[in-house]
Amino acid sequence: MSDGAARPFPHRHLLGIEPLSREDILFLLDLADGYVELNRRPEKKLGLLRGLTQINLFFESSTRTRTSFELAGKRLGADVVNMSVSTSAIKKGETLLDTAMTLNAMHPDVLVVRHADSGAVALLARHVACAVINGGDGRHEHPTQALLDALTIRRRKGRIEGLIVAICGDIVHSRVARSNILLLTRLGARVRLVGPPTLVPPALAAYGVEVHHDMRRGLRDADIVMMLRLQTERMRGSFVPSTREYFRRYGLTWEKLEVARPDVLVMHPGPMNRGVEIDGVVADDIHRSAILDQVEMGVAVRMACLDALTRRLREAA
Amino acid sequence: MSGRPLAILGARLLDPASGLDVRGGLLVVDGRIADLGPHLGRDGLPEGAEVLEAAGLCLAPGLVDLRVMVGEPGAEHKERMDSAVAAAAAGGVTAFAMRPDTDPALDDPAMLEFVARRARKLRSVKVHPWAALTRGCRGERLAEMGLLREAGAVGFTDGARAVADARLMYRALAYATALDAPVVQHPEEPRLAEGGVMNEGWTALRLGLPGIPACAEVVMIERDLRLAEATGGRIHFAGISTAESVAVIRRAKARGVRVTCDVTPHHLLLTEREVEGYRTYAKVSPPLRGEADREALVAGLADGTVDAVTSDHTPQDQDSKRLPFEQAAFGVVGVETLLAAGLELVHAGRIGLLRLLEAVSTMPARLLGVEGGRLARGAPADLVLFDPEVRWTVTEAGLHSLAKNTPFEGRTFRGRVVRTLVDGRTVFRLATTAEDAATGAAL
């Protein structure tokens, strides 16, 4: 299926980009490349994970990520069960380990978990016997999003090393930003973070990235512009005066994009807020916008992760 | 209290108040120190005196802990009076002041008498109650400070809740001047700290946890220093955590403000790095800070800016800690490891042994206005006997506290409490120690 097929993936879980080496990341991206081709064929189903059970455990609502994981599991032949745990119905957290123990007793092979609290997925992973994939934990990490973004960039630009990537918007509340910063710097990209000081504190420079509070400077000569939405659900109090002002200063428009490279690629992890962080016409430009590519790459990347994490299990069987 | 006289012989006598540091003996008669010094040996002891050979051990005033959360009333599943007292005794603590932000709060004279009676019945470590500064510790209306003082309150505080209302604090400080009692503030501006669960900075950013900025602390300290200055009131800051706080308090002391402060052993020994891996046992209020802050706290302790070292013993059960970090409860237990943790700084050459003992006994006793904290003729025989060299490892099972939320689990300390005496009565005795060997040989 792929170049790296012979190499075992040395991790039991995928909890974040942080523990992954450059080689681990390239292994997953190579594997995912193969699945992109498979997904474009009429017959998309493989029997690789036949007999294995995948549970998608979402403590936070999600449509696209959950669907993407569900398709990925089904295309590999796994039995996929979705479990949404409404945080209002069960007082959140108190039952996290109880839920983990209950599900563990059903002998799943893979758990995909999303939770509103940073570190919650790692906590759960310590109490189950199966592989765990972090589908997003609080503002901490969202590793499959970073992998699919990297795959999108690599397929459109042919490389990642040396590219200037501007990640713009609400960095402080974003798990997507954290995973992307870790992955892109590990693969040699030059990362800039752009946004107002309340959402992009200067201390973030410790990641080995540039911090900009002015869009024109942040976007200059950028190869990639990644827009993030305002995570109002994670905000306490006001971080920006209004969405109108935010769009004026930090929303992505043609005018602001002029300082970027002519072949700049615009990305957004979704869901988009048109007119807040991105102008609709920019998002819809098929030459510059990679937003729908990202969705396609998402399924392939998640197939690669499921494949990699179940290899030892399948070999043992 | 009466009974046979007790002579402790051959120990290293340490009294921070007088600077005494000499090998000698100490005689206890009727629960008080009758005599002490190098001259005291086996000859000339009173008829029938019990003799304790303590060669190689240090004998110091029992520790006085400024802030211990007892689960009573309201959280008896986390700690009870008896377990808190047992834990204190095992830590060489002969007196502690209990926090009033219980459920219900200690905001009523009858409540104070109730807890005092509970403690007295145990005939062990002395328990002094703080009284709530405001009714229900809600920060709205003053509690009956005068009546509470008469009922035995050593001072006033809303515990872990900061008094946010400046006018209320202004009045409280003014009113307390007539009662000769300190007002204790948990120095944290609540709006700046709201939602935060660890120190604001790089580690919090990386872990994706909401931070509490260092300025949340110093803002409150600066405000209250002005209020204390304006009223002539006595302000005490509980558990300071930042370098700026030390600097600001140092300057205030120099210009004569009636201010004191304390620091916890975990802030003296640990930093925010403990939070890595979302370790909820490192979730405390105020949060563990950076290395420069820790260094400044140690320096402040050494030069006397920091008056006391306080455990801020806050028991939490497993269900309160085995949670995602943001949802876990704040606080660590520490009354049992207070002395051992402090000795780390002595062994590292950062502070002298007498300075440490002053900060854990003499100063806190003086702050509370209670007897104790002294090794002197006529003082109560509240004593701790410890081996400064023996190494031991902290384990959950080894703790007497009902709650096991120590941040020092697995850590090997050098120096351990061997025996604790309150009014001359042994309230704690470590089994299988050098002391046993020594007394065994003597017998």
JSON list of N, CA and C in Angstrom, two decimals, chain B residues 65-68 97-100 106 112 128-132 152-157 182-184 236 367-368:
[
{"chain": "B", "resi": 65, "resn": "ASP", "atom": "N", "xyz": [1.85, 25.33, 62.39]},
{"chain": "B", "resi": 65, "resn": "ASP", "atom": "CA", "xyz": [1.45, 25.44, 60.98]},
{"chain": "B", "resi": 65, "resn": "ASP", "atom": "C", "xyz": [0.31, 26.46, 60.87]},
{"chain": "B", "resi": 66, "resn": "LEU", "atom": "N", "xyz": [0.55, 27.47, 60.06]},
{"chain": "B", "resi": 66, "resn": "LEU", "atom": "CA", "xyz": [-0.41, 28.58, 59.99]},
{"chain": "B", "resi": 66, "resn": "LEU", "atom": "C", "xyz": [-1.72, 28.24, 59.30]},
{"chain": "B", "resi": 67, "resn": "ARG", "atom": "N", "xyz": [-1.72, 27.17, 58.47]},
{"chain": "B", "resi": 67, "resn": "ARG", "atom": "CA", "xyz": [-2.94, 26.95, 57.69]},
{"chain": "B", "resi": 67, "resn": "ARG", "atom": "C", "xyz": [-3.12, 25.48, 57.36]},
{"chain": "B", "resi": 68, "resn": "VAL", "atom": "N", "xyz": [-4.10, 24.90, 58.01]},
{"chain": "B", "resi": 68, "resn": "VAL", "atom": "CA", "xyz": [-4.43, 23.50, 57.74]},
{"chain": "B", "resi": 68, "resn": "VAL", "atom": "C", "xyz": [-5.93, 23.41, 57.49]},
{"chain": "B", "resi": 97, "resn": "ALA", "atom": "N", "xyz": [-3.24, 26.20, 62.90]},
{"chain": "B", "resi": 97, "resn": "ALA", "atom": "CA", "xyz": [-4.44, 27.03, 62.79]},
{"chain": "B", "resi": 97, "resn": "ALA", "atom": "C", "xyz": [-5.28, 26.47, 61.65]},
{"chain": "B", "resi": 98, "resn": "MET", "atom": "N", "xyz": [-6.54, 26.20, 61.95]},
{"chain": "B", "resi": 98, "resn": "MET", "atom": "CA", "xyz": [-7.38, 25.58, 60.92]},
{"chain": "B", "resi": 98, "resn": "MET", "atom": "C", "xyz": [-8.13, 26.61, 60.11]},
{"chain": "B", "resi": 99, "resn": "ARG", "atom": "N", "xyz": [-8.26, 26.31, 58.84]},
{"chain": "B", "resi": 99, "resn": "ARG", "atom": "CA", "xyz": [-8.91, 27.23, 57.91]},
{"chain": "B", "resi": 99, "resn": "ARG", "atom": "C", "xyz": [-10.40, 27.31, 58.20]},
{"chain": "B", "resi": 100, "resn": "PRO", "atom": "N", "xyz": [-10.98, 28.50, 58.04]},
{"chain": "B", "resi": 100, "resn": "PRO", "atom": "CA", "xyz": [-12.40, 28.67, 58.36]},
{"chain": "B", "resi": 100, "resn": "PRO", "atom": "C", "xyz": [-13.33, 28.50, 57.16]},
{"chain": "B", "resi": 106, "resn": "LEU", "atom": "N", "xyz": [-16.59, 28.80, 59.37]},
{"chain": "B", "resi": 106, "resn": "LEU", "atom": "CA", "xyz": [-16.45, 29.14, 60.79]},
{"chain": "B", "resi": 106, "resn": "LEU", "atom": "C", "xyz": [-16.67, 30.65, 60.95]},
{"chain": "B", "resi": 112, "resn": "LEU", "atom": "N", "xyz": [-16.93, 28.01, 66.36]},
{"chain": "B", "resi": 112, "resn": "LEU", "atom": "CA", "xyz": [-15.55, 28.02, 66.82]},
{"chain": "B", "resi": 112, "resn": "LEU", "atom": "C", "xyz": [-15.39, 27.17, 68.07]},
{"chain": "B", "resi": 128, "resn": "HIS", "atom": "N", "xyz": [-5.90, 25.82, 66.69]},
{"chain": "B", "resi": 128, "resn": "HIS", "atom": "CA", "xyz": [-6.40, 27.19, 66.83]},
{"chain": "B", "resi": 128, "resn": "HIS", "atom": "C", "xyz": [-7.24, 27.54, 65.62]},
{"chain": "B", "resi": 129, "resn": "PRO", "atom": "N", "xyz": [-8.42, 28.04, 65.84]},
{"chain": "B", "resi": 129, "resn": "PRO", "atom": "CA", "xyz": [-9.25, 28.36, 64.68]},
{"chain": "B", "resi": 129, "resn": "PRO", "atom": "C", "xyz": [-9.02, 29.77, 64.14]},
{"chain": "B", "resi": 130, "resn": "TRP", "atom": "N", "xyz": [-8.90, 29.87, 62.81]},
{"chain": "B", "resi": 130, "resn": "TRP", "atom": "CA", "xyz": [-9.10, 31.15, 62.15]},
{"chain": "B", "resi": 130, "resn": "TRP", "atom": "C", "xyz": [-10.61, 31.35, 62.09]},
{"chain": "B", "resi": 131, "resn": "ALA", "atom": "N", "xyz": [-11.04, 32.57, 62.13]},
{"chain": "B", "resi": 131, "resn": "ALA", "atom": "CA", "xyz": [-12.46, 32.82, 61.91]},
{"chain": "B", "resi": 131, "resn": "ALA", "atom": "C", "xyz": [-12.65, 33.40, 60.52]},
{"chain": "B", "resi": 132, "resn": "ALA", "atom": "N", "xyz": [-13.84, 33.17, 59.98]},
{"chain": "B", "resi": 132, "resn": "ALA", "atom": "CA", "xyz": [-14.16, 33.77, 58.68]},
{"chain": "B", "resi": 132, "resn": "ALA", "atom": "C", "xyz": [-14.13, 35.28, 58.81]},
{"chain": "B", "resi": 152, "resn": "GLY", "atom": "N", "xyz": [-12.04, 32.86, 70.65]},
{"chain": "B", "resi": 152, "resn": "GLY", "atom": "CA", "xyz": [-10.76, 32.18, 70.46]},
{"chain": "B", "resi": 152, "resn": "GLY", "atom": "C", "xyz": [-10.16, 32.26, 69.07]},
{"chain": "B", "resi": 153, "resn": "ALA", "atom": "N", "xyz": [-10.76, 33.04, 68.18]},
{"chain": "B", "resi": 153, "resn": "ALA", "atom": "CA", "xyz": [-10.20, 33.16, 66.84]},
{"chain": "B", "resi": 153, "resn": "ALA", "atom": "C", "xyz": [-8.82, 33.81, 66.91]},
{"chain": "B", "resi": 154, "resn": "VAL", "atom": "N", "xyz": [-7.86, 33.25, 66.16]},
{"chain": "B", "resi": 154, "resn": "VAL", "atom": "CA", "xyz": [-6.52, 33.83, 66.16]},
{"chain": "B", "resi": 154, "resn": "VAL", "atom": "C", "xyz": [-6.39, 34.95, 65.14]},
{"chain": "B", "resi": 155, "resn": "GLY", "atom": "N", "xyz": [-7.40, 35.07, 64.29]},
{"chain": "B", "resi": 155, "resn": "GLY", "atom": "CA", "xyz": [-7.37, 36.09, 63.25]},
{"chain": "B", "resi": 155, "resn": "GLY", "atom": "C", "xyz": [-8.47, 35.81, 62.26]},
{"chain": "B", "resi": 156, "resn": "PHE", "atom": "N", "xyz": [-8.45, 36.55, 61.17]},
{"chain": "B", "resi": 156, "resn": "PHE", "atom": "CA", "xyz": [-9.59, 36.51, 60.25]},
{"chain": "B", "resi": 156, "resn": "PHE", "atom": "C", "xyz": [-9.15, 36.31, 58.81]},
{"chain": "B", "resi": 157, "resn": "THR", "atom": "N", "xyz": [-9.86, 35.44, 58.13]},
{"chain": "B", "resi": 157, "resn": "THR", "atom": "CA", "xyz": [-9.53, 35.16, 56.74]},
{"chain": "B", "resi": 157, "resn": "THR", "atom": "C", "xyz": [-10.71, 34.48, 56.07]},
{"chain": "B", "resi": 182, "resn": "PRO", "atom": "N", "xyz": [-4.54, 39.66, 63.18]},
{"chain": "B", "resi": 182, "resn": "PRO", "atom": "CA", "xyz": [-4.22, 39.87, 61.76]},
{"chain": "B", "resi": 182, "resn": "PRO", "atom": "C", "xyz": [-5.40, 39.54, 60.85]},
{"chain": "B", "resi": 183, "resn": "VAL", "atom": "N", "xyz": [-5.41, 40.19, 59.71]},
{"chain": "B", "resi": 183, "resn": "VAL", "atom": "CA", "xyz": [-6.33, 39.84, 58.64]},
{"chain": "B", "resi": 183, "resn": "VAL", "atom": "C", "xyz": [-5.49, 39.15, 57.56]},
{"chain": "B", "resi": 184, "resn": "VAL", "atom": "N", "xyz": [-5.95, 37.98, 57.16]},
{"chain": "B", "resi": 184, "resn": "VAL", "atom": "CA", "xyz": [-5.18, 37.18, 56.21]},
{"chain": "B", "resi": 184, "resn": "VAL", "atom": "C", "xyz": [-5.84, 37.21, 54.84]},
{"chain": "B", "resi": 236, "resn": "HIS", "atom": "N", "xyz": [-1.69, 39.93, 56.60]},
{"chain": "B", "resi": 236, "resn": "HIS", "atom": "CA", "xyz": [-0.82, 38.77, 56.36]},
{"chain": "B", "resi": 236, "resn": "HIS", "atom": "C", "xyz": [-1.20, 38.15, 55.03]},
{"chain": "B", "resi": 367, "resn": "LEU", "atom": "N", "xyz": [2.90, 35.12, 65.17]},
{"chain": "B", "resi": 367, "resn": "LEU", "atom": "CA", "xyz": [1.84, 35.66, 64.31]},
{"chain": "B", "resi": 367, "resn": "LEU", "atom": "C", "xyz": [0.45, 35.32, 64.84]},
{"chain": "B", "resi": 368, "resn": "LEU", "atom": "N", "xyz": [0.32, 34.11, 65.37]},
{"chain": "B", "resi": 368, "resn": "LEU", "atom": "CA", "xyz": [-0.97, 33.68, 65.89]},
{"chain": "B", "resi": 368, "resn": "LEU", "atom": "C", "xyz": [-1.21, 34.20, 67.30]}
]
